CSV table of C-alpha atoms in Angstrom, one decimal:
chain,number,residue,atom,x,y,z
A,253,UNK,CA,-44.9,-4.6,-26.2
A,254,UNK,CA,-44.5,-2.6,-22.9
A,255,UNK,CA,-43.8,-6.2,-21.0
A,256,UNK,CA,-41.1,-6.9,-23.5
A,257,UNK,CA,-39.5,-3.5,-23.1
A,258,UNK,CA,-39.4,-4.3,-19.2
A,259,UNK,CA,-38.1,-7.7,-19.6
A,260,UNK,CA,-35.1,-6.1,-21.7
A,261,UNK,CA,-34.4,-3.5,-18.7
A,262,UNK,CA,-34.0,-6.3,-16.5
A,263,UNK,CA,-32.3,-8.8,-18.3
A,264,UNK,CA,-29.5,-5.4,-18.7
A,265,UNK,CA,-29.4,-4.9,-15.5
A,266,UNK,CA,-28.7,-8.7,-15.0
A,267,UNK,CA,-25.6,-8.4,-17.4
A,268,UNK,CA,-24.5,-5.6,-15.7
A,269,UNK,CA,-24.6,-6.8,-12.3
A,270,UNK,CA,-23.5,-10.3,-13.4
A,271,UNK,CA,-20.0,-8.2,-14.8
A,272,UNK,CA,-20.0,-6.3,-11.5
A,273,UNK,CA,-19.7,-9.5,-9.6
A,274,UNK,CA,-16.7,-11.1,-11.8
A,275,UNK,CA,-14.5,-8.2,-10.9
A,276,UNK,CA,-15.7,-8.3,-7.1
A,277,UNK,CA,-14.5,-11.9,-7.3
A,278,UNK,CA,-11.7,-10.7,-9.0
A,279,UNK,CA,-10.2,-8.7,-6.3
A,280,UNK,CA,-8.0,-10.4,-4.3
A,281,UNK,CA,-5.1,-9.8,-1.6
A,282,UNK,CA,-1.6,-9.3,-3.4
A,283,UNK,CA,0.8,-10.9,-0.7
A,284,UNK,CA,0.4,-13.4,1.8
A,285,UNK,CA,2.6,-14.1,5.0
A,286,UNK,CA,2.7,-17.1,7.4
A,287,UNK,CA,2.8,-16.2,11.3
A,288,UNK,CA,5.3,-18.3,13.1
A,289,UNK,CA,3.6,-21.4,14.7
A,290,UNK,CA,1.5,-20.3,18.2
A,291,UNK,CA,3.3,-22.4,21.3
A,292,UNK,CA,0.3,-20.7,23.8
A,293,UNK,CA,-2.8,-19.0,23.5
A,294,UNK,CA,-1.8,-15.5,24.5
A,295,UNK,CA,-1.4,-11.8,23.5
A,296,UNK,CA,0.9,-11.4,20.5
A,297,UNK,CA,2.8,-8.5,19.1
A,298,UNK,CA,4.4,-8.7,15.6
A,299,UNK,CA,6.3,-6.0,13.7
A,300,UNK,CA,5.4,-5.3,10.1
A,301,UNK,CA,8.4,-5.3,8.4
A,302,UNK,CA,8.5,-2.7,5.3
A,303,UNK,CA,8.6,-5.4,3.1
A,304,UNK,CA,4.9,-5.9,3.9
A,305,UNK,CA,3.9,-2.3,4.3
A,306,UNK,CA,5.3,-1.6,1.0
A,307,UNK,CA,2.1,-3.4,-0.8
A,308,UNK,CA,-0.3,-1.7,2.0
A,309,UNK,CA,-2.9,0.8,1.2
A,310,UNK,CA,-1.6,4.3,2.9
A,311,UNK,CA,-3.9,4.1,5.5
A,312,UNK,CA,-3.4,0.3,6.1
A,313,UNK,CA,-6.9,-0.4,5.5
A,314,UNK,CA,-6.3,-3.7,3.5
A,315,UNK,CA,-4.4,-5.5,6.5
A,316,UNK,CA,-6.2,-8.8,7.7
A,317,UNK,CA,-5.4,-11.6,10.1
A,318,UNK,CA,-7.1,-15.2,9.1
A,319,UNK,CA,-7.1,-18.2,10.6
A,320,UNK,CA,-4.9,-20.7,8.0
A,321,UNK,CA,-7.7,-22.9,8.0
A,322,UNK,CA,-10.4,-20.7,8.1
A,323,UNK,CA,-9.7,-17.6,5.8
A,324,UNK,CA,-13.5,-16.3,5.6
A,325,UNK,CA,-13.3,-15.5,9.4
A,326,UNK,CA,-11.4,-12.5,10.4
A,327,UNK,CA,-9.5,-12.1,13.8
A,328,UNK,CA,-9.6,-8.6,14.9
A,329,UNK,CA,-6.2,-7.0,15.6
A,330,UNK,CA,-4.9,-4.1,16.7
A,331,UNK,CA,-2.2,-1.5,14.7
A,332,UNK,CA,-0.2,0.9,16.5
A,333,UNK,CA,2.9,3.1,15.4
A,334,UNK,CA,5.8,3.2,18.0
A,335,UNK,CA,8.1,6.8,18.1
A,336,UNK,CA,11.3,6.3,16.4
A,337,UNK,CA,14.5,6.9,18.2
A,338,UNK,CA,17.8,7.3,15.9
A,339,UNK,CA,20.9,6.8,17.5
A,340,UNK,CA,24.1,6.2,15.8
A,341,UNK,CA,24.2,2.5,16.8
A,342,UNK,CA,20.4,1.8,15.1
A,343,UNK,CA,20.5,4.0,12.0
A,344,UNK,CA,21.7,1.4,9.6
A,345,UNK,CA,19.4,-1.5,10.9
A,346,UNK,CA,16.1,1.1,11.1
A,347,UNK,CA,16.8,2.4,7.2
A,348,UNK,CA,14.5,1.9,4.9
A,349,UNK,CA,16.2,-0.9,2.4
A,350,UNK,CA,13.9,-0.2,-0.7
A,351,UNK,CA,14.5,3.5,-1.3
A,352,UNK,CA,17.1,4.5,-3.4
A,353,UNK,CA,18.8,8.3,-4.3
A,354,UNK,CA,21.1,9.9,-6.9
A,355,UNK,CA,22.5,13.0,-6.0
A,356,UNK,CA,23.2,15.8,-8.6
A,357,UNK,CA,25.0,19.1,-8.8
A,358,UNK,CA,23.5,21.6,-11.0
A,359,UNK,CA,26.2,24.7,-11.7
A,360,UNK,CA,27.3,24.0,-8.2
A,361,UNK,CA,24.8,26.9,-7.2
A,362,UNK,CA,22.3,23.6,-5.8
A,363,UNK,CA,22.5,20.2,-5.2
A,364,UNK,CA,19.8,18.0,-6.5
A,365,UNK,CA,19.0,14.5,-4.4
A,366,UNK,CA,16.5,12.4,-6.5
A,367,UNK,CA,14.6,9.8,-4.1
A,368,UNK,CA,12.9,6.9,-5.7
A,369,UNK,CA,11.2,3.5,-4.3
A,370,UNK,CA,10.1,0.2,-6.4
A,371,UNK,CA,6.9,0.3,-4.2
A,372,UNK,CA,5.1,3.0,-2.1
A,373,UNK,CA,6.3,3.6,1.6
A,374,UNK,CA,6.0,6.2,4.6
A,375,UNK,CA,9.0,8.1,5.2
A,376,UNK,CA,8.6,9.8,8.7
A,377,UNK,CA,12.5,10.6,9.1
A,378,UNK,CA,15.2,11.9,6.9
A,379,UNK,CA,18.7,11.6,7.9
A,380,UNK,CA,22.1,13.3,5.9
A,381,UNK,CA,25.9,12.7,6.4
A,382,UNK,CA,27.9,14.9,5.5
A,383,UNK,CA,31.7,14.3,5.8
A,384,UNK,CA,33.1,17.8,7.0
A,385,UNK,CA,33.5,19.1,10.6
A,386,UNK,CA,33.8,22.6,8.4
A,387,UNK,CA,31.3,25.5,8.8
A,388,UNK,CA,28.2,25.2,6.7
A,389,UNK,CA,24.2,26.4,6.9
A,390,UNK,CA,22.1,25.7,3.7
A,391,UNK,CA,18.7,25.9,3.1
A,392,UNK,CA,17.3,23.1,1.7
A,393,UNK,CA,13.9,21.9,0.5
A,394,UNK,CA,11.6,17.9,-0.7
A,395,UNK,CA,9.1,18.4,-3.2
A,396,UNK,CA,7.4,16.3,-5.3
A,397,UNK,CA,6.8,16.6,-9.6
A,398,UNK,CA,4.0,16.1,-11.6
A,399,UNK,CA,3.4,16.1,-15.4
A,400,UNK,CA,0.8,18.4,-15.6
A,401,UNK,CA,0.5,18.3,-19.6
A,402,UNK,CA,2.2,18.0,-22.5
A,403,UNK,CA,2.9,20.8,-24.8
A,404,UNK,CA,4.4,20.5,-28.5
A,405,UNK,CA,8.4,19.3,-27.6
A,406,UNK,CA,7.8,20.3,-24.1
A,407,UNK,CA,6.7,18.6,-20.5
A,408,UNK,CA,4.9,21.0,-18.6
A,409,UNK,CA,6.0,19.8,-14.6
A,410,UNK,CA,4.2,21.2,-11.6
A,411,UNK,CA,6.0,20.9,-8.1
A,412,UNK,CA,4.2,20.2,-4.9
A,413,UNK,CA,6.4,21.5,-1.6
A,414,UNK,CA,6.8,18.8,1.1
A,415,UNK,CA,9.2,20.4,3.1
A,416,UNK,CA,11.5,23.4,3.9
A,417,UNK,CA,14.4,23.1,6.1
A,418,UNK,CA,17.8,24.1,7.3
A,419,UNK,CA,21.0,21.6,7.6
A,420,UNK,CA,24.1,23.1,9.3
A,421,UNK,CA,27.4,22.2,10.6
A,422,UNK,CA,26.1,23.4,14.2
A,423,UNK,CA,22.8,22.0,14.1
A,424,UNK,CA,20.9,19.3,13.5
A,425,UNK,CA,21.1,16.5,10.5
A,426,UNK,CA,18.3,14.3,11.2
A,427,UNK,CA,15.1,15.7,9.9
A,428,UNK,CA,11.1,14.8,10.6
A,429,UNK,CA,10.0,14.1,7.0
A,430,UNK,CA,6.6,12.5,7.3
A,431,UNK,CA,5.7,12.0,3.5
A,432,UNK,CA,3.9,9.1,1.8
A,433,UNK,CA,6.3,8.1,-1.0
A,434,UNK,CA,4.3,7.1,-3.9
A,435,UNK,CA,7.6,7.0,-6.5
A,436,UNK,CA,10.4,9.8,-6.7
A,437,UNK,CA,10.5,12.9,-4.5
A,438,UNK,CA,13.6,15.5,-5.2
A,439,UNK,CA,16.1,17.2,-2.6
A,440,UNK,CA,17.3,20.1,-3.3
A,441,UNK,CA,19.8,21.9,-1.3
A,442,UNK,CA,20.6,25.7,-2.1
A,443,UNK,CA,24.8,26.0,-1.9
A,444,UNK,CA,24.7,30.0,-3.4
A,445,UNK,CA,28.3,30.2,-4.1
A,446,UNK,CA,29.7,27.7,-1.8
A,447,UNK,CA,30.9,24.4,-3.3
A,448,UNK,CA,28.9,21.4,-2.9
A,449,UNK,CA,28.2,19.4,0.7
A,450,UNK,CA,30.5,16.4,0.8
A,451,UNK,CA,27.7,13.9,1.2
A,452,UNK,CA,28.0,10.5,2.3
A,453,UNK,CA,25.1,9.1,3.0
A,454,UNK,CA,21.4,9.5,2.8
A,455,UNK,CA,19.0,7.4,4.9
A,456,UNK,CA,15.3,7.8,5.3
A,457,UNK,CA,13.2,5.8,8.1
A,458,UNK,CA,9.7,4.7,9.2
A,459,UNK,CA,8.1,4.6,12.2
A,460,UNK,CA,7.7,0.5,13.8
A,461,UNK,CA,3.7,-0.6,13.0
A,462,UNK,CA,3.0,-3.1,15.0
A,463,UNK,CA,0.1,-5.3,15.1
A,464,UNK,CA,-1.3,-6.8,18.3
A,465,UNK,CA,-3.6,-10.0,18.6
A,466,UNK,CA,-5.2,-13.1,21.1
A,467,UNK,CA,-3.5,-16.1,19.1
A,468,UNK,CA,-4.4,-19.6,20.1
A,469,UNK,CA,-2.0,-22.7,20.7
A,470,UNK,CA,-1.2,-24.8,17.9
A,471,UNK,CA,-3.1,-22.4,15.3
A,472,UNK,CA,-1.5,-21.0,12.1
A,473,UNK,CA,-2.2,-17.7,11.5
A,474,UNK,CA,-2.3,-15.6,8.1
A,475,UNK,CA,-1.8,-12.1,7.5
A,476,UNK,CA,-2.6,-10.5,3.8
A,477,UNK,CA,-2.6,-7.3,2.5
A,478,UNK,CA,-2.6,-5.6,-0.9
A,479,UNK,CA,-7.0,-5.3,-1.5
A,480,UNK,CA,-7.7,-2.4,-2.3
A,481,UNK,CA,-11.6,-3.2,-2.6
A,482,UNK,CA,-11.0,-3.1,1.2
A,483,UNK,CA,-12.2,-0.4,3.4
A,484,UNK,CA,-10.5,0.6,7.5
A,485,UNK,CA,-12.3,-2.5,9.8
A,486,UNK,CA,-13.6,-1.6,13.2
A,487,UNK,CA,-12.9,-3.9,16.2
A,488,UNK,CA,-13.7,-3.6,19.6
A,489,UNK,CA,-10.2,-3.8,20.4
A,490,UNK,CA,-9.6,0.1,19.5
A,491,UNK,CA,-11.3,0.7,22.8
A,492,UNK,CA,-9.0,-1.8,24.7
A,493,UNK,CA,-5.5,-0.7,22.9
A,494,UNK,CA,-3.6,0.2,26.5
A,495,UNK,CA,-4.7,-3.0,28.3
A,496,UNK,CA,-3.6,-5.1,25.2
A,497,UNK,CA,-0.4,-3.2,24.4
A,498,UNK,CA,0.4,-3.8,27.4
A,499,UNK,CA,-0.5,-7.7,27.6
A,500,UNK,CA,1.4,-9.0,24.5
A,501,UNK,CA,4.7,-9.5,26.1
A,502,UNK,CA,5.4,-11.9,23.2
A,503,UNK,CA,6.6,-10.9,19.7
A,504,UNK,CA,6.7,-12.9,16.8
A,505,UNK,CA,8.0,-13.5,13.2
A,506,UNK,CA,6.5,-13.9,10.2
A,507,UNK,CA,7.5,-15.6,6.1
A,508,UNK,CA,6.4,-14.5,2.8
A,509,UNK,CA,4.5,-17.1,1.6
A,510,UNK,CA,2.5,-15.2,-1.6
A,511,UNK,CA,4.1,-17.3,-3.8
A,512,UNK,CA,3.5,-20.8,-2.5
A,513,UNK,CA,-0.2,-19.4,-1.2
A,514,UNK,CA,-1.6,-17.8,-4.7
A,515,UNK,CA,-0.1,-20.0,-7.2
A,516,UNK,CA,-1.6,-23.1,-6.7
A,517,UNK,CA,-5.3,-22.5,-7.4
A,518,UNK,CA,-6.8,-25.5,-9.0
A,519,UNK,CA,-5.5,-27.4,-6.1
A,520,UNK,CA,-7.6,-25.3,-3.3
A,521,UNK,CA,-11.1,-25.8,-2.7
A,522,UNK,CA,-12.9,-23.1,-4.4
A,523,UNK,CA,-16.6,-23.0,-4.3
A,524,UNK,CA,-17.9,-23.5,-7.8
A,525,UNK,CA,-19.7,-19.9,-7.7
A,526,UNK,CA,-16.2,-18.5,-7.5
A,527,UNK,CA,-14.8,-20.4,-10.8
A,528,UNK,CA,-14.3,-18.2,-13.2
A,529,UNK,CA,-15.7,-20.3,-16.1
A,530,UNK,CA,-19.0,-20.2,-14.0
A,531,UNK,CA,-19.0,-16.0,-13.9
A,532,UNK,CA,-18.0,-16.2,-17.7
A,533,UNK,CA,-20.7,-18.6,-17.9
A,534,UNK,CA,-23.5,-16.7,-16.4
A,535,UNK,CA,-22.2,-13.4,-18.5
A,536,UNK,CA,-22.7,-15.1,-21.6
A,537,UNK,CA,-26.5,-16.6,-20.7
A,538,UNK,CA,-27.5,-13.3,-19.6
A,539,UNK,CA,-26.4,-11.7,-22.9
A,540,UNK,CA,-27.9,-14.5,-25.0
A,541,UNK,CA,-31.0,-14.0,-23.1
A,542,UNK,CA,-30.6,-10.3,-24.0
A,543,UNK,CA,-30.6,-10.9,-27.1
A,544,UNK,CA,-32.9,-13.5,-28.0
A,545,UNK,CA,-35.7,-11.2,-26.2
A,546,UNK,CA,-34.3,-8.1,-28.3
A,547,UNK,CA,-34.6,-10.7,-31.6
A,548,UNK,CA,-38.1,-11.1,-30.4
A,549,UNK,CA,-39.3,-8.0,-29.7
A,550,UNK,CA,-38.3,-6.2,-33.1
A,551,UNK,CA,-40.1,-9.7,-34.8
A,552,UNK,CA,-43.1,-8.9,-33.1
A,553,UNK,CA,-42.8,-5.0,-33.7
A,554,UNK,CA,-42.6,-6.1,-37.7
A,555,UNK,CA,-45.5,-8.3,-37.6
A,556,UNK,CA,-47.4,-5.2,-35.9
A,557,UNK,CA,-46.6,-3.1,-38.7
């Protein structure tokens, strides 16, 4: 009786783990992008465009280099943020092309800039235009909004500050605003009883991420991003980051190739372990097994009585 009791605490566990492993399976990088072809094995530098960012984990923890033709392997890499400089020649070509704003005046008192972004992104630099030589100095202030709960008819909101800050005629328009943008983040800017800032133009920007690796001639190389079953990797290359930054004299492209890469399944060669129909298949003979011991136990427990 005790042995059967056992068995049935095992063959659980089994199930369990035997789930556990179809999702681990499961998880799998969201977008894919094709390095331009290698012409010499050297130190490269590539710039990650916010295109890829914009699928990253915050922390870009979930960025890999592969191998085309190898995509178990890693290649270690190196990531490193460059200091932004805005001029008025680079503003337009630096600005962040997937977040949006809609600008609001509310009793004229304050005007109300909603920020809002299809996918998640670092903002590190907040830039306004105003269109007026005139005097002004207004206080003005990001913050984010959460629903907090829900009362009968009513949305309780709760407002977390990001930043507080001063924009003037004299002074500066370009702001440090080092926020991660998960979705919508508001702008308000107090007017008291002067009329509203002619604003023109709102621009927010990112510092450059670049990533540095030794490619080899005549490789293809893979870069994916977008697991978040991925934890920060550790290469010896953190310790080497001057000597390499400054080696990779070359630069180089890269396509978005998610598409063409992830669609096409049946045609790559996937081991038979990673098929779904053998996970399902497994899953189902552990719970038979589950439950023709369980039949079998309360058979014998009957005959006992």
């Amino acid at each position: 009786m005790k042995s059967l009791v056992m068995k049935n605490k095992y063959l659980l566990l089994l199930s369990f783990i035997l789930v556990g492993s179809s999702r681990g399976i499961g998880q799998e990088f969201k977008r894919v992008y094709q390095v331009e072809k290698i012409a010499k094995s050297a130190w490269y530098s590539c710039v990650l465009r916010e295109d890829l960012r914009g699928y990253c984990a915050s922390d870009f923890s979930d960025i890999r280099l592969y191998k085309a033709k190898d995509t178990a392997q890693e290649i270690p890499f190196l990531l490193r943020e460059e200091e932004l400089t805005l001029t008025e020649k680079n503003t337009d070509s630096l600005a962040l092309k997937s977040i949006r704003y809609s600008i609001h005046n509310k009793n004229t008192k304050t005007t109300l800039i909603k920020v809002f972004s299809a996918q998640p992104q670092w903002i590190q630099v907040l830039s306004i235009h105003i269109d007026s030589a005139r005097y002004f100095k207004r206080e003005w202030r990001a913050y984010e909004k959460s629903l907090v709960r829900t009362k009968p008819r009513k949305k309780v909101w709760q407002e977390t500050p990001i930043v507080h800050n001063e924009i003037s005629s004299y002074g500066k328009t370009i702001f440090p605003l080092y926020h991660y943008l998960r979705d919508t983040i508001f702008i308000e800017i107090y007017n008291l009883d002067n009329p509203p800032l002619p604003i023109i133009d709102i621009k927010f920007f990112q510092k450059k991420l670049k990533l540095f690796a030794y490619l080899e001639k005549d490789e293809e190389y893979l870069i994916k991003c977008g697991n978040s079953a991925l934890s920060q990797p550790r290469y010896d290359l953190s310790s080497f980051a001057k000597m390499i930054q400054d080696s990779a004299v070359n630069s180089l492209e890269y396509n978005d190739i998610t598409t063409a890469y992830l669609k096409p399944k049946a045609k790559q060669n996937i081991r038979f372990y990673e098929q779904k129909y053998f996970v399902w298949l497994c899953i189902i003979l552990g719970v038979s097994t589950l439950f023709f011991f369980s039949l079998k136990m309360l058979q014998e427990k009957k005959n006992e009585e």
